[in-house]
Short mmCIF file of N, CA and C in Angstrom, two decimals:
data_model
loop_
_atom_site.label_atom_id
_atom_site.label_comp_id
_atom_site.label_asym_id
_atom_site.label_seq_id
_atom_site.Cartn_x
_atom_site.Cartn_y
_atom_site.Cartn_z
N MET A 1 148.99 55.33 159.12
CA MET A 1 149.44 56.17 157.95
C MET A 1 148.58 57.19 157.41
N TYR A 2 148.93 58.31 157.16
CA TYR A 2 148.12 59.10 156.23
C TYR A 2 149.17 60.30 155.50
N PRO A 3 148.26 61.09 154.78
CA PRO A 3 149.37 61.86 153.88
C PRO A 3 149.67 63.05 154.89
N HIS A 4 150.68 62.75 155.57
CA HIS A 4 151.55 64.07 156.39
C HIS A 4 152.16 65.21 155.50
N ARG A 5 151.38 66.28 155.99
CA ARG A 5 151.79 67.55 154.94
C ARG A 5 153.39 67.48 154.68
N ILE A 6 154.26 67.53 155.64
CA ILE A 6 155.63 67.45 155.30
C ILE A 6 156.07 66.55 154.20
N ALA A 7 155.86 65.37 154.43
CA ALA A 7 156.11 63.98 153.58
C ALA A 7 155.66 64.39 152.42
N VAL A 8 154.30 64.45 151.87
CA VAL A 8 153.62 64.93 150.69
C VAL A 8 154.19 66.17 149.88
N PHE A 9 154.24 67.33 150.41
CA PHE A 9 154.71 68.30 149.74
C PHE A 9 156.31 68.22 149.76
N HIS A 10 157.09 67.68 150.60
CA HIS A 10 158.69 67.63 150.38
C HIS A 10 158.95 66.74 149.11
N SER A 11 158.06 65.63 149.32
CA SER A 11 157.86 64.82 147.86
C SER A 11 157.73 65.31 146.69
N LEU A 12 156.62 66.26 146.46
CA LEU A 12 156.53 66.85 145.38
C LEU A 12 157.41 68.05 144.98
N LEU A 13 157.97 68.87 146.06
CA LEU A 13 159.11 69.70 145.79
C LEU A 13 160.57 69.02 145.14
N SER A 14 160.78 67.99 145.88
CA SER A 14 161.88 67.17 145.32
C SER A 14 161.72 66.70 143.82
N LYS A 15 160.70 66.29 143.16
CA LYS A 15 160.39 65.84 142.11
C LYS A 15 160.09 67.20 141.24
N TRP A 16 159.76 68.36 141.69
CA TRP A 16 159.89 69.43 140.80
C TRP A 16 161.13 70.05 140.76
N ASN A 17 161.95 69.91 141.82
CA ASN A 17 163.22 70.69 141.77
C ASN A 17 164.32 69.55 140.78
N HIS A 18 163.76 68.52 140.54
CA HIS A 18 164.66 67.28 139.90
C HIS A 18 164.18 67.45 138.49
N LEU A 19 163.07 67.81 138.08
CA LEU A 19 162.66 67.97 136.60
C LEU A 19 162.69 69.08 135.98
N SER A 20 162.72 70.12 137.03
CA SER A 20 162.60 71.73 136.57
C SER A 20 164.14 72.29 136.10
N PRO A 21 164.21 73.34 135.05
CA PRO A 21 165.28 74.03 134.78
C PRO A 21 165.83 74.52 136.23
N ALA A 22 166.89 74.87 136.22
CA ALA A 22 167.58 75.77 137.34
C ALA A 22 166.64 76.89 137.92
N ASP A 23 166.28 77.60 136.74
CA ASP A 23 165.63 79.22 136.99
C ASP A 23 164.45 78.78 137.53
N LEU A 24 163.53 77.74 137.45
CA LEU A 24 162.17 77.44 138.18
C LEU A 24 162.08 76.55 139.27
N ARG A 25 163.31 76.24 139.87
CA ARG A 25 163.41 75.56 141.12
C ARG A 25 162.92 76.17 142.19
N MET A 26 162.32 75.52 143.28
CA MET A 26 161.77 76.08 144.12
C MET A 26 162.84 76.07 145.60
N GLY A 27 162.76 76.62 146.29
CA GLY A 27 163.54 76.86 147.57
C GLY A 27 162.96 76.90 148.97
N VAL A 28 161.77 76.19 148.78
CA VAL A 28 160.83 76.17 150.26
C VAL A 28 161.49 75.01 151.05
N SER A 29 161.60 75.42 152.44
CA SER A 29 161.99 74.13 153.07
C SER A 29 161.16 73.20 153.80
N ARG A 30 161.50 72.12 154.38
CA ARG A 30 160.74 70.99 154.83
C ARG A 30 160.08 71.93 156.23
N ASP A 31 160.81 72.54 156.86
CA ASP A 31 160.29 73.69 157.86
C ASP A 31 158.86 74.14 157.71
N ASP A 32 159.06 74.79 156.36
CA ASP A 32 157.80 75.71 156.19
C ASP A 32 156.71 75.06 156.09
N PHE A 33 156.73 73.66 155.59
CA PHE A 33 155.55 72.89 155.37
C PHE A 33 155.10 72.55 156.54
N GLY A 34 155.55 72.28 157.43
CA GLY A 34 155.17 72.08 159.05
C GLY A 34 154.72 73.32 159.47
N ARG A 35 155.41 74.18 159.29
CA ARG A 35 154.78 75.71 159.95
C ARG A 35 153.71 76.30 159.42
N TYR A 36 153.71 76.22 157.97
CA TYR A 36 152.62 77.19 157.40
C TYR A 36 151.14 76.21 156.76
N LEU A 37 151.40 74.90 156.88
CA LEU A 37 150.55 74.18 156.41
C LEU A 37 149.53 73.33 157.50
N ILE A 38 148.39 72.89 157.41
CA ILE A 38 147.72 72.00 158.23
C ILE A 38 147.15 71.15 157.46
N GLU A 39 147.21 69.96 157.74
CA GLU A 39 146.55 68.66 157.12
C GLU A 39 145.16 68.21 157.97
N LYS A 40 144.14 67.83 157.15
CA LYS A 40 143.05 67.43 157.73
C LYS A 40 142.63 66.17 157.11
N PRO A 41 142.95 65.03 157.63
CA PRO A 41 142.58 63.66 156.85
C PRO A 41 141.11 63.35 157.53
N ASP A 42 140.45 62.78 156.53
CA ASP A 42 139.12 62.26 157.09
C ASP A 42 139.31 60.71 157.18
N LEU A 43 139.83 60.63 158.55
CA LEU A 43 140.29 59.15 159.11
C LEU A 43 139.24 58.25 158.91
N ARG A 44 137.68 58.73 159.19
CA ARG A 44 136.70 57.64 158.99
C ARG A 44 136.82 57.07 157.66
N ARG A 45 137.23 57.72 156.58
CA ARG A 45 136.98 57.19 155.17
C ARG A 45 138.41 56.83 154.65
N LEU A 46 139.30 56.79 155.38
CA LEU A 46 140.65 56.13 155.03
C LEU A 46 140.89 54.83 155.16
N ALA A 47 141.13 54.30 153.76
CA ALA A 47 141.42 52.83 153.88
C ALA A 47 142.81 52.44 153.53
N THR A 48 143.57 51.53 154.18
CA THR A 48 144.87 51.20 154.03
C THR A 48 145.02 49.80 153.18
N TYR A 49 145.80 49.66 152.35
CA TYR A 49 146.19 48.32 151.69
C TYR A 49 147.51 48.13 151.39
N SER A 50 147.66 47.02 150.77
CA SER A 50 149.38 46.64 150.30
C SER A 50 149.21 46.61 148.72
N VAL A 51 150.24 46.69 148.15
CA VAL A 51 150.23 46.73 146.64
C VAL A 51 151.56 46.12 146.31
N GLN A 52 151.65 45.01 145.55
CA GLN A 52 152.95 44.49 145.08
C GLN A 52 153.22 45.45 144.07
N VAL A 53 154.74 45.81 144.16
CA VAL A 53 155.27 46.53 143.12
C VAL A 53 156.23 46.18 142.57
N ASN A 54 156.70 44.89 143.04
CA ASN A 54 158.13 44.46 142.25
C ASN A 54 158.00 42.71 142.69
N THR A 55 159.10 42.13 142.33
CA THR A 55 159.57 40.84 142.63
C THR A 55 161.08 40.93 142.39
N VAL A 56 161.35 40.20 143.50
CA VAL A 56 163.11 39.93 143.55
C VAL A 56 163.57 38.56 143.52
N MET A 57 164.56 38.25 143.26
CA MET A 57 164.81 36.82 143.34
C MET A 57 165.47 36.44 144.79
N ASP A 58 164.93 35.51 145.53
CA ASP A 58 165.41 35.17 146.70
C ASP A 58 166.39 34.15 146.54
N ALA A 59 167.92 34.35 146.62
CA ALA A 59 168.99 33.52 146.40
C ALA A 59 168.75 32.30 147.53
N LYS A 60 168.44 32.69 148.66
CA LYS A 60 168.70 31.67 149.90
C LYS A 60 167.50 30.88 149.56
N ARG A 61 166.27 31.22 149.17
CA ARG A 61 165.06 30.11 148.86
C ARG A 61 165.12 29.65 147.48
N GLY A 62 166.00 30.50 146.47
CA GLY A 62 165.94 29.80 145.19
C GLY A 62 164.57 30.18 144.38
N HIS A 63 163.84 30.88 144.58
CA HIS A 63 162.48 31.55 144.09
C HIS A 63 162.33 33.08 144.29
N SER A 64 161.54 33.23 143.34
CA SER A 64 161.10 34.96 143.50
C SER A 64 160.16 35.22 144.72
N ARG A 65 160.22 36.47 145.33
CA ARG A 65 159.46 36.73 146.25
C ARG A 65 159.00 38.16 145.91
N PRO A 66 157.61 38.73 146.30
CA PRO A 66 156.94 39.85 146.17
C PRO A 66 157.60 41.00 146.97
N ILE A 67 157.79 42.34 146.57
CA ILE A 67 157.83 43.40 147.36
C ILE A 67 156.53 44.08 147.36
N PHE A 68 156.03 44.26 148.60
CA PHE A 68 154.80 45.08 148.83
C PHE A 68 155.25 46.67 149.40
N LYS A 69 154.29 47.62 148.84
CA LYS A 69 154.20 48.77 149.62
C LYS A 69 152.89 49.07 150.31
N GLN A 70 153.14 49.74 151.42
CA GLN A 70 151.79 49.98 152.27
C GLN A 70 151.42 51.32 151.66
N GLY A 71 150.12 51.43 151.60
CA GLY A 71 149.70 52.76 151.25
C GLY A 71 148.00 52.90 151.59
N PHE A 72 147.27 53.97 151.17
CA PHE A 72 145.95 54.22 151.82
C PHE A 72 145.21 55.00 150.41
N VAL A 73 144.09 54.93 150.66
CA VAL A 73 142.98 55.83 149.73
C VAL A 73 142.32 56.63 150.49
N GLY A 74 141.98 57.84 150.46
CA GLY A 74 141.16 58.50 151.20
C GLY A 74 141.06 60.14 150.70
N ARG A 75 140.67 61.07 151.43
CA ARG A 75 140.59 62.38 151.50
C ARG A 75 141.21 63.23 152.44
N CYS A 76 142.04 63.97 151.95
CA CYS A 76 142.71 64.88 153.05
C CYS A 76 142.65 66.38 152.38
N THR A 77 142.36 67.04 153.35
CA THR A 77 142.46 68.45 153.11
C THR A 77 143.42 69.28 153.62
N TYR A 78 144.16 70.13 153.03
CA TYR A 78 145.45 70.91 153.47
C TYR A 78 144.92 72.60 153.55
N SER A 79 145.14 73.14 154.58
CA SER A 79 145.01 74.96 154.55
C SER A 79 146.18 75.18 155.06
N PHE A 80 146.40 76.43 154.53
CA PHE A 80 147.43 77.34 155.31
C PHE A 80 146.91 78.09 156.67
N THR A 81 148.13 78.36 157.60
CA THR A 81 148.10 78.92 158.41
C THR A 81 147.64 80.43 158.12
N SER A 82 147.09 81.07 159.05
CA SER A 82 146.79 82.65 158.74
C SER A 82 147.93 83.67 158.38
N ASN A 83 149.60 83.09 158.88
CA ASN A 83 150.67 83.74 158.72
C ASN A 83 151.51 83.14 157.54
N ALA A 84 150.99 82.33 156.74
CA ALA A 84 151.48 81.92 155.52
C ALA A 84 151.99 83.14 154.54
N PRO A 85 153.18 82.88 153.99
CA PRO A 85 153.55 83.84 153.36
C PRO A 85 153.14 83.97 151.91
N ILE A 86 152.83 84.98 151.29
CA ILE A 86 152.28 84.69 149.68
C ILE A 86 152.97 84.00 148.96
N GLY A 87 154.26 84.16 148.87
CA GLY A 87 155.22 83.43 148.15
C GLY A 87 155.24 81.83 148.35
N PHE A 88 155.06 81.61 149.83
CA PHE A 88 154.57 80.20 150.23
C PHE A 88 153.65 79.18 149.79
N ARG A 89 152.48 80.29 149.65
CA ARG A 89 151.17 79.66 149.42
C ARG A 89 151.12 79.77 147.85
N ASN A 90 151.75 80.36 147.04
CA ASN A 90 151.92 80.21 145.62
C ASN A 90 152.73 79.16 145.14
N ALA A 91 153.99 78.99 145.96
CA ALA A 91 154.73 77.49 145.69
C ALA A 91 153.84 76.25 145.94
N THR A 92 153.23 76.34 146.99
CA THR A 92 152.37 75.35 147.68
C THR A 92 151.32 74.74 146.53
N LEU A 93 150.63 76.02 146.07
CA LEU A 93 149.34 75.49 145.13
C LEU A 93 150.10 75.02 143.84
N ILE A 94 151.27 75.66 143.39
CA ILE A 94 151.78 74.79 142.25
C ILE A 94 152.07 73.65 142.11
N LEU A 95 152.71 73.10 143.53
CA LEU A 95 153.31 71.73 143.68
C LEU A 95 152.00 70.94 143.93
N ALA A 96 150.76 71.50 144.57
CA ALA A 96 149.73 70.66 144.46
C ALA A 96 149.11 70.36 143.05
N MET A 97 149.06 71.26 142.25
CA MET A 97 148.51 71.03 140.87
C MET A 97 149.49 69.83 140.24
N PHE A 98 150.56 70.30 140.50
CA PHE A 98 151.81 69.57 140.00
C PHE A 98 151.50 67.82 140.27
N ALA A 99 150.99 67.62 141.38
CA ALA A 99 150.71 66.51 142.20
C ALA A 99 149.88 65.48 141.00
N GLU A 100 148.91 66.22 140.40
CA GLU A 100 148.19 65.44 139.41
C GLU A 100 148.82 64.67 138.69
N PHE A 101 149.86 65.64 137.92
CA PHE A 101 150.96 64.84 136.84
C PHE A 101 151.75 63.98 137.27
N SER A 102 152.59 64.33 138.59
CA SER A 102 153.60 63.44 139.05
C SER A 102 153.14 62.41 139.96
N GLY A 103 152.13 62.50 140.76
CA GLY A 103 152.06 61.59 141.76
C GLY A 103 152.76 61.74 143.28
N VAL A 104 152.41 61.36 144.21
CA VAL A 104 152.99 61.54 145.45
C VAL A 104 153.49 60.40 145.88
N GLY A 105 155.06 60.42 146.29
CA GLY A 105 155.59 59.38 147.11
C GLY A 105 156.55 58.51 146.06
N SER A 106 156.56 57.39 146.46
CA SER A 106 157.11 56.15 145.56
C SER A 106 156.28 55.41 144.56
N SER A 107 156.66 54.50 143.67
CA SER A 107 156.04 53.67 143.06
C SER A 107 154.83 54.39 142.02
N VAL A 108 155.02 55.70 141.71
CA VAL A 108 153.99 55.87 141.19
C VAL A 108 153.71 55.77 139.70
N ALA A 109 154.88 55.03 138.96
CA ALA A 109 154.81 54.26 137.88
C ALA A 109 153.93 53.10 137.90
N ARG A 110 153.98 52.71 139.27
CA ARG A 110 153.40 51.14 139.33
C ARG A 110 151.63 51.33 139.77
N GLY A 111 151.17 52.64 139.82
CA GLY A 111 149.92 53.07 140.08
C GLY A 111 149.75 53.90 141.41
N CYS A 112 150.93 53.89 142.22
CA CYS A 112 150.96 54.32 143.69
C CYS A 112 150.91 55.92 143.65
N GLY A 113 150.49 56.35 144.69
CA GLY A 113 150.43 58.05 144.61
C GLY A 113 149.60 58.72 143.72
N GLN A 114 148.39 58.26 143.20
CA GLN A 114 147.65 58.78 142.29
C GLN A 114 146.84 60.04 143.51
N VAL A 115 146.58 61.38 142.72
CA VAL A 115 145.99 62.45 143.25
C VAL A 115 145.06 62.89 142.51
N ASP A 116 144.05 63.52 143.09
CA ASP A 116 142.91 64.55 142.24
C ASP A 116 142.83 65.92 143.43
N VAL A 117 143.24 66.75 142.88
CA VAL A 117 143.49 68.23 143.51
C VAL A 117 142.09 68.92 143.40
N THR A 118 141.70 69.66 144.12
CA THR A 118 140.50 70.54 144.11
C THR A 118 141.08 71.74 145.03
N VAL A 119 141.07 72.84 144.46
CA VAL A 119 141.46 74.13 145.08
C VAL A 119 140.32 74.87 145.55
N GLN A 120 140.24 75.34 146.83
CA GLN A 120 139.14 75.89 147.06
C GLN A 120 139.64 77.55 147.60
N ASP A 121 138.89 78.47 147.47
CA ASP A 121 139.47 79.81 148.12
C ASP A 121 138.61 79.89 149.22
N GLY A 122 139.44 80.35 150.42
CA GLY A 122 138.77 80.24 151.54
C GLY A 122 139.72 81.24 152.50
N VAL A 123 139.05 81.67 153.71
CA VAL A 123 139.78 82.53 154.43
C VAL A 123 140.07 81.42 155.73
N ASN A 124 141.27 81.88 156.21
CA ASN A 124 141.74 81.12 157.42
C ASN A 124 141.30 82.11 158.62
N GLU A 125 140.73 81.46 159.61
CA GLU A 125 140.35 82.10 160.84
C GLU A 125 141.28 81.49 162.04
#
């Protein structure tokens, strides 16, 4: 389990488009995230864990039971391929900055999906 580029940025795009007025919605496709982005997770510093996000009543057993979500904490760098269009780059950077406010994935209201974003200027080779 790690922050795959398609899952991360499609989640952010879905939240953006759900919350934005019609004229600010983005039309980036899932395939574009796979085609023009590269993720580089630091697997040596990636820690996985489980978080209890809710409880439900188990009618069969007559008591409540916890619901857990699996997650991870770590660092991941995303970069653009050399042929990424400028419009895609701009949309992706907007979504990356939006991630600090919206969180990534599910259960963000319960503390999951927190993100710190640092944007670096660089040249792909």
